[in-house]
XYZ file of C-alpha atoms in Angstrom:
470
model
C -10.320 23.041 17.493
C -13.888 22.775 15.954
C -15.140 24.871 19.085
C -12.375 27.255 18.629
C -13.130 27.668 14.847
C -16.760 28.182 15.608
C -16.176 30.802 18.523
C -13.287 32.305 16.906
C -11.407 32.325 20.211
C -7.728 32.120 18.827
C -5.845 34.227 16.741
C -6.309 33.979 12.697
C -2.893 32.270 12.202
C -3.955 29.491 14.875
C -7.545 29.135 13.484
C -5.857 28.489 9.990
C -3.984 25.633 11.442
C -7.076 24.488 13.222
C -9.107 24.493 9.886
C -6.841 22.345 7.840
C -6.811 19.834 10.487
C -10.516 19.712 11.109
C -11.400 19.708 7.282
C -9.177 16.988 6.228
C -10.558 14.939 9.026
C -14.044 15.956 7.740
C -13.335 14.916 4.299
C -12.185 11.297 5.485
C -15.176 11.078 7.534
C -17.572 12.122 4.667
C -16.021 9.364 2.416
C -16.438 6.614 4.954
C -19.924 7.683 5.653
C -21.300 7.873 2.253
C -22.126 4.021 1.832
C -24.678 4.707 4.597
C -26.517 7.379 2.773
C -29.692 6.388 1.143
C -31.001 9.588 0.155
C -29.843 11.215 -3.164
C -30.237 14.714 -1.753
C -28.023 13.924 1.127
C -25.306 12.476 -1.002
C -25.424 15.649 -3.181
C -25.128 17.638 -0.189
C -22.208 15.850 1.329
C -20.502 15.615 -2.156
C -20.696 19.322 -2.327
C -19.519 19.734 1.252
C -16.523 17.513 0.761
C -15.501 19.608 -2.424
C -15.492 22.920 -0.207
C -13.531 21.274 2.414
C -11.009 20.103 -0.231
C -10.884 23.476 -1.992
C -10.483 25.364 1.279
C -7.849 23.071 2.723
C -5.589 23.403 -0.426
C -5.885 27.117 -0.191
C -4.911 27.153 3.344
C -2.038 24.803 2.751
C -0.817 27.447 0.364
C -1.005 30.169 3.091
C 0.545 28.129 5.845
C 4.404 29.308 6.562
C 5.952 25.857 6.313
C 9.327 27.468 7.493
C 7.926 28.933 10.726
C 9.159 28.163 13.986
C 8.772 24.465 14.740
C 5.567 23.738 17.024
C 3.099 21.118 17.609
C 0.138 22.873 15.983
C 2.498 23.302 12.830
C 3.507 19.707 12.922
C -0.243 18.665 13.143
C -1.088 20.919 10.134
C 1.836 19.579 8.001
C 0.783 15.946 8.552
C -3.003 17.027 7.822
C -1.743 18.316 4.522
C 0.329 15.381 3.762
C -2.878 13.286 4.488
C -4.748 15.435 2.248
C -2.175 14.914 -0.529
C -2.915 11.258 -0.132
C -6.549 11.639 -0.543
C -5.955 13.578 -3.784
C -3.568 10.996 -5.053
C -0.462 13.186 -4.925
C 2.042 10.872 -3.208
C 5.241 12.839 -4.230
C 3.882 16.088 -2.539
C 2.827 14.076 0.440
C 6.318 12.744 0.725
C 7.662 16.164 0.503
C 5.378 17.282 3.326
C 6.028 14.154 5.474
C 9.734 14.965 5.130
C 9.037 18.437 6.355
C 7.051 17.107 9.417
C 10.083 14.836 9.992
C 12.373 17.753 10.383
C 9.925 19.459 12.743
C 9.998 16.411 14.709
C 13.708 16.365 15.046
C 13.786 20.135 15.881
C 11.372 19.555 18.799
C 13.362 16.336 19.837
C 10.164 14.217 19.553
C 11.998 11.368 18.062
C 13.930 10.811 21.326
C 10.781 9.843 23.145
C 11.416 7.040 25.674
C 8.450 7.359 27.925
C 5.587 5.646 26.002
C 2.883 6.438 28.620
C 1.205 9.805 27.847
C 0.446 11.911 31.042
C -1.248 14.745 29.142
C -3.353 15.448 26.263
C -0.578 17.210 24.790
C 1.879 14.365 25.129
C -0.799 12.009 23.521
C -1.044 14.452 20.487
C 2.640 14.442 20.247
C 2.730 10.422 20.170
C -0.206 10.631 17.684
C 1.895 12.926 15.488
C 5.104 10.805 15.640
C 3.657 7.352 14.654
C 1.640 9.126 12.078
C 4.731 10.768 10.570
C 6.581 7.354 10.926
C 4.086 5.633 8.782
C 3.870 8.024 5.992
C 7.663 8.331 6.005
C 8.370 4.542 5.848
C 5.390 3.900 3.297
C 5.742 6.871 1.030
C 9.815 6.476 0.891
C 9.288 2.727 -0.201
C 6.626 3.615 -2.643
C 8.838 6.181 -4.205
C 12.135 4.273 -3.574
C 13.722 7.514 -1.741
C 15.537 7.643 1.389
C 13.472 8.040 4.603
C 13.494 11.384 6.266
C 12.530 10.561 10.038
C 15.619 9.005 12.115
C 15.232 5.864 14.202
C 13.024 6.128 17.087
C 14.046 5.203 20.680
C 10.990 3.234 21.100
C 8.545 1.121 18.788
C 6.269 3.237 16.890
C 3.473 0.804 18.032
C 4.104 1.832 21.414
C 3.095 5.222 20.532
C -0.460 4.182 19.398
C -3.024 4.810 22.237
C -6.401 3.718 20.929
C -9.623 2.339 22.654
C -9.288 -1.358 22.129
C -12.970 -1.423 21.329
C -12.533 0.999 18.342
C -13.370 -1.043 15.151
C -10.353 -0.037 13.320
C -7.554 -0.126 16.222
C -6.176 -3.416 15.019
C -5.824 -1.810 11.532
C -3.993 1.249 12.746
C -1.545 -0.781 14.677
C -1.093 -3.281 11.947
C -0.223 -0.437 9.345
C 2.514 1.001 11.895
C 3.899 -2.637 12.268
C 4.052 -3.091 8.562
C 5.903 0.516 8.515
C 8.705 -0.766 10.617
C 8.989 -3.720 8.356
C 8.694 -1.269 5.215
C 11.806 0.572 6.792
C 14.085 -2.457 7.123
C 13.069 -3.366 3.438
C 13.997 0.211 2.130
C 17.412 0.084 3.993
C 18.036 -3.337 1.734
C 16.623 -1.892 -1.607
C 18.519 1.260 -1.130
C 21.940 -0.501 -0.619
C 23.269 0.799 -3.961
C 26.917 0.617 -2.394
C 26.632 -3.045 -1.838
C 27.532 -2.755 1.964
C 25.168 -5.740 2.575
C 26.545 -9.212 1.242
C 24.013 -11.409 -0.789
C 23.846 -14.082 1.997
C 23.233 -11.501 4.680
C 20.835 -9.623 2.347
C 18.945 -13.036 1.545
C 18.796 -13.789 5.382
C 17.321 -10.259 6.308
C 14.721 -10.623 3.450
C 13.642 -14.211 4.744
C 13.215 -12.623 8.245
C 11.000 -9.905 6.640
C 8.775 -12.529 5.041
C 8.463 -14.204 8.349
C 7.733 -10.839 10.134
C 5.075 -10.133 7.367
C 3.287 -13.396 7.912
C 3.121 -12.892 11.776
C 1.680 -9.521 11.255
C -0.774 -10.677 8.839
C -1.660 -13.762 10.977
C -2.362 -11.720 13.880
C -4.607 -9.384 12.096
C -6.495 -12.448 10.677
C -7.269 -13.499 14.127
C -8.360 -10.285 15.422
C -10.836 -9.993 12.236
C -12.258 -13.314 12.880
C -12.819 -12.634 16.540
C -14.337 -9.340 15.694
C -16.573 -10.939 13.235
C -17.668 -13.532 15.860
C -17.911 -11.431 18.856
C -19.090 -7.940 17.446
C -20.973 -8.317 14.202
C -22.356 -4.950 14.257
C -18.849 -3.529 14.314
C -17.680 -5.938 11.762
C -20.156 -4.795 9.356
C -19.119 -1.255 9.613
C -15.630 -1.705 8.473
C -15.808 -5.018 6.529
C -14.894 -2.934 3.265
C -11.805 -1.832 5.082
C -10.089 -5.274 5.320
C -9.367 -6.085 1.874
C -7.128 -3.044 1.702
C -5.080 -4.632 4.529
C -4.739 -7.871 2.459
C -3.581 -5.970 -0.453
C -0.907 -4.088 1.907
C 0.333 -7.552 2.899
C 0.376 -9.210 -0.488
C 2.016 -6.034 -1.980
C 4.588 -5.638 0.418
C 5.420 -9.440 0.646
C 5.875 -9.341 -3.339
C 8.344 -6.650 -2.908
C 10.332 -8.438 -0.183
C 10.282 -11.792 -2.182
C 11.236 -10.015 -5.495
C 14.215 -8.468 -3.827
C 14.971 -11.908 -2.283
C 14.582 -13.719 -5.786
C 16.841 -11.207 -7.500
C 19.693 -11.964 -4.836
C 19.338 -15.584 -5.108
C 18.235 -16.170 -8.798
C 16.111 -18.903 -7.612
C 13.215 -19.944 -9.743
C 11.479 -21.593 -6.535
C 11.601 -18.142 -4.869
C 10.342 -16.561 -8.164
C 7.394 -18.776 -8.175
C 6.214 -18.071 -4.671
C 6.875 -14.208 -5.654
C 4.264 -14.740 -8.598
C 1.917 -16.265 -6.288
C 1.859 -13.357 -3.881
C 1.690 -10.888 -6.848
C -1.431 -12.649 -8.052
C -3.168 -12.659 -4.620
C -2.476 -8.807 -4.453
C -4.196 -8.247 -7.835
C -7.044 -10.638 -6.827
C -7.718 -8.558 -3.790
C -7.565 -5.276 -5.563
C -9.853 -6.714 -8.329
C -12.317 -7.747 -5.448
C -12.114 -4.113 -4.097
C -12.820 -2.782 -7.774
C -15.826 -5.092 -8.121
C -17.267 -4.178 -4.675
C -17.033 -0.325 -5.614
C -18.742 -0.828 -9.079
C -21.656 -2.571 -7.210
C -22.159 0.380 -4.617
C -24.050 3.422 -5.801
C -23.766 5.433 -2.870
C -20.181 6.818 -3.481
C -20.013 10.568 -3.493
C -16.399 10.311 -4.864
C -15.554 10.945 -8.422
C -13.189 7.964 -8.218
C -12.663 5.231 -5.846
C -11.363 6.463 -2.622
C -9.829 3.085 -1.843
C -7.207 3.637 -4.590
C -5.567 6.179 -2.572
C -4.759 3.869 0.110
C -4.080 0.826 -1.927
C -2.499 0.851 -5.242
C -1.419 4.681 -5.040
C 0.172 4.031 -1.684
C 1.711 0.555 -1.689
C 4.527 -0.677 -3.913
C 3.762 -1.327 -7.541
C 5.772 -4.770 -7.407
C 2.760 -7.054 -8.081
C 2.048 -5.365 -11.349
C 5.507 -5.514 -12.402
C 6.299 -8.994 -11.349
C 3.255 -10.045 -13.429
C 4.296 -8.226 -16.413
C 7.823 -9.745 -16.145
C 6.105 -13.240 -16.046
C 4.055 -12.271 -19.019
C 7.457 -11.412 -20.993
C 9.108 -14.486 -19.708
C 6.464 -17.146 -20.108
C 3.605 -15.540 -22.253
C 1.154 -16.215 -19.313
C -2.319 -15.397 -20.517
C -4.025 -15.307 -17.181
C -1.432 -12.833 -15.730
C -2.013 -10.523 -18.752
C -5.760 -10.453 -18.325
C -5.415 -9.856 -14.691
C -3.362 -6.591 -15.317
C -5.797 -5.832 -18.082
C -8.805 -6.180 -16.127
C -7.660 -3.868 -13.450
C -6.184 -1.366 -16.026
C -9.578 -1.284 -17.952
C -11.465 -0.241 -14.791
C -8.873 2.320 -14.064
C -9.746 4.096 -17.310
C -13.142 5.609 -16.252
C -11.181 7.468 -13.439
C -8.255 8.506 -15.247
C -9.604 12.087 -15.852
C -10.952 12.374 -12.304
C -7.765 11.960 -10.611
C -4.185 12.747 -12.233
C -2.335 10.261 -10.498
C -4.864 7.448 -11.364
C -4.455 8.648 -14.855
C -0.558 8.308 -14.817
C -0.972 4.611 -13.526
C -3.530 3.949 -16.361
C -0.969 5.142 -18.801
C 1.821 3.179 -17.244
C -0.371 -0.076 -16.882
C -1.325 0.417 -20.536
C 2.070 0.681 -21.800
C 2.959 -2.718 -19.932
C 0.045 -4.256 -21.761
C 1.147 -2.790 -25.102
C 4.606 -4.231 -24.561
C 3.498 -7.835 -23.699
C 0.238 -8.153 -25.545
C 1.853 -9.676 -28.745
C 3.356 -12.493 -26.640
C 0.057 -13.855 -25.362
C -2.167 -14.149 -28.418
C -3.349 -17.773 -28.658
C -1.538 -18.908 -25.535
C -3.199 -21.676 -23.685
C -4.568 -21.310 -20.113
C -2.101 -21.632 -17.519
C -2.206 -25.180 -15.653
C -2.185 -26.043 -12.158
C 1.664 -25.516 -11.881
C 0.698 -21.873 -11.259
C 0.345 -22.795 -7.467
C 3.569 -21.649 -5.699
C 6.196 -24.480 -5.681
C 6.351 -24.320 -1.804
C 2.713 -24.517 -1.499
C 1.731 -27.317 -4.033
C 1.115 -29.779 -1.283
C -1.443 -27.603 0.206
C -3.347 -27.200 -3.091
C -6.365 -29.365 -2.262
C -6.807 -27.910 1.143
C -6.502 -24.477 0.086
C -9.272 -24.792 -2.425
C -8.079 -22.238 -4.818
C -9.805 -22.416 -8.416
C -7.749 -21.537 -11.148
C -8.802 -18.897 -13.545
C -11.166 -17.157 -11.228
C -11.261 -13.986 -9.294
C -11.813 -15.245 -5.702
C -13.943 -13.427 -3.383
C -12.504 -11.896 -0.140
C -13.871 -14.835 1.834
C -12.090 -17.374 -0.417
C -8.887 -15.514 0.006
C -9.296 -15.646 3.801
C -9.997 -19.363 3.687
C -6.689 -20.364 1.987
C -4.465 -17.554 3.324
C -3.003 -19.581 6.211
C -2.030 -22.730 4.046
C -0.257 -20.346 1.348
C 1.299 -17.751 3.668
C 2.776 -20.649 5.947
C 4.315 -22.125 2.610
C 5.786 -18.839 1.747
C 7.330 -18.330 5.319
C 8.609 -21.810 5.058
C 11.135 -20.524 2.546
C 14.648 -20.852 4.171
C 17.974 -20.417 3.090
C 18.165 -23.898 1.523
C 17.416 -22.636 -1.949
C 20.716 -20.253 -1.711
C 22.978 -23.111 -1.262
C 22.158 -25.600 -3.843
C 19.936 -23.760 -6.432
C 16.603 -25.507 -5.353
C 14.536 -28.054 -7.268
C 13.783 -27.985 -10.917
C 11.463 -25.166 -11.767
C 7.816 -25.685 -12.460
C 6.272 -25.182 -15.982
C 5.134 -21.609 -15.139
C 8.616 -20.299 -14.595
C 10.527 -22.253 -17.300
C 10.845 -19.057 -19.489
C 12.984 -17.498 -16.558
C 16.104 -19.193 -17.689
C 16.859 -16.226 -20.031
C 19.270 -13.942 -18.116
C 17.701 -10.853 -19.934
C 14.617 -11.570 -18.178
C 16.370 -11.632 -14.755
C 17.813 -8.246 -15.790
C 14.277 -6.955 -16.157
C 13.078 -8.461 -13.098
C 15.967 -7.001 -11.053
C 14.306 -3.459 -11.198
C 12.409 -2.193 -8.526
C 9.474 -0.407 -9.631
C 8.448 2.710 -7.936
C 5.501 5.379 -8.296
C 8.142 7.578 -10.087
C 7.821 5.621 -13.333
C 4.308 6.873 -13.690
C 5.837 10.278 -13.968
C 8.583 9.265 -16.479
C 8.455 10.951 -19.915
C 9.990 7.978 -21.377
C 6.285 6.664 -21.863
C 5.299 9.545 -23.761
C 8.358 9.276 -26.086
C 7.486 5.656 -26.849
C 4.001 6.489 -27.643
C 5.169 8.630 -30.227
C 7.166 5.975 -31.709
C 4.216 3.835 -31.592
C 1.927 6.370 -33.593
């Protein structure tokens, strides 16, 4: 594509498709390369270059006829446009473009692929498009709580991922596609508004999803450790990428356990939900602190936000907000507050970050009166199922752990979460620890039963409430 653009060997319409594909790729490459730049002049150059690519790609997107006859090049262009919108934080438009791409895949019958071994470069490109669209479709649909657009595939989407195993990010890419399969199953449960799935069956499905999430996460942890030991040079290139995978895991895990808690009304499961939510925010806070310590960024806002808190479910924030309402937990309040305060400086640089900042600020306004003078939480804030592993885990209360600390204790904590079986469904479980005593109120459970979505950030309700506050 790049050579065709330089030499102008294709017609203008085809070149337009090529340009948006190449320029969006270039934008991502420039952002990832930025930490390696030591010259201020180089940073200024690439910052300007990225802005030019961004403006040109948006302009081309507005010119591409999305209703044109379906073709592979049109599909590639629309998926690049969806990726562009994700870079810009516009997840709603990214979802709409992904829906368009899904329709093209169906029109071209790519969703019925059964042969997972590509024999030509074209077939490999088709496979790339299908698994990319699958990832976008399931991830964005869960984020926005909307039905997915892409029908079920005839093969597992991970079978369509053909990457060089020596590529540093190969395990990450396969991992996020595996998580996408899990998200699709979770979405089916969350959107079951007609109650076609019974509570017992739903609880069992969600328990299975917890176990599957742990298997994916454990597999990636093993790959990460092996990569660090065997290829330290490659490890240093992508060490900043791994925490985002942890946030993905804990964010999805929180969403699953929250749904299961709502079904079972179990305070034991609720405690584990709180634990995974805290781990998600600890990981995100670590990313924020790492970004603030780097002076080589060429972006006006942290690029990692577009593939963490803007891309994955908001359940961790909402779960801790509910816990502050229920128990006046000061630690959880300050955890949300620290992340929200850090977002403020980027609220004007990116509209979506600005909306999230307003949403989380409203959460804080609503629960702030409940935490004044509240004592610090006790050790009972360890998940109930993981208390026996507290000493082994080595988790220091009240501190934001480093990424290394999270890795060190992940195995024990995650295994405790997976050990949640169906026993709490039958008998109501053990007595709740002190940290969830406030959850006896049925109104708190009514609040907790809501599944948060990114659409909340677009709601005009917050503006109305602000007017009442003033």
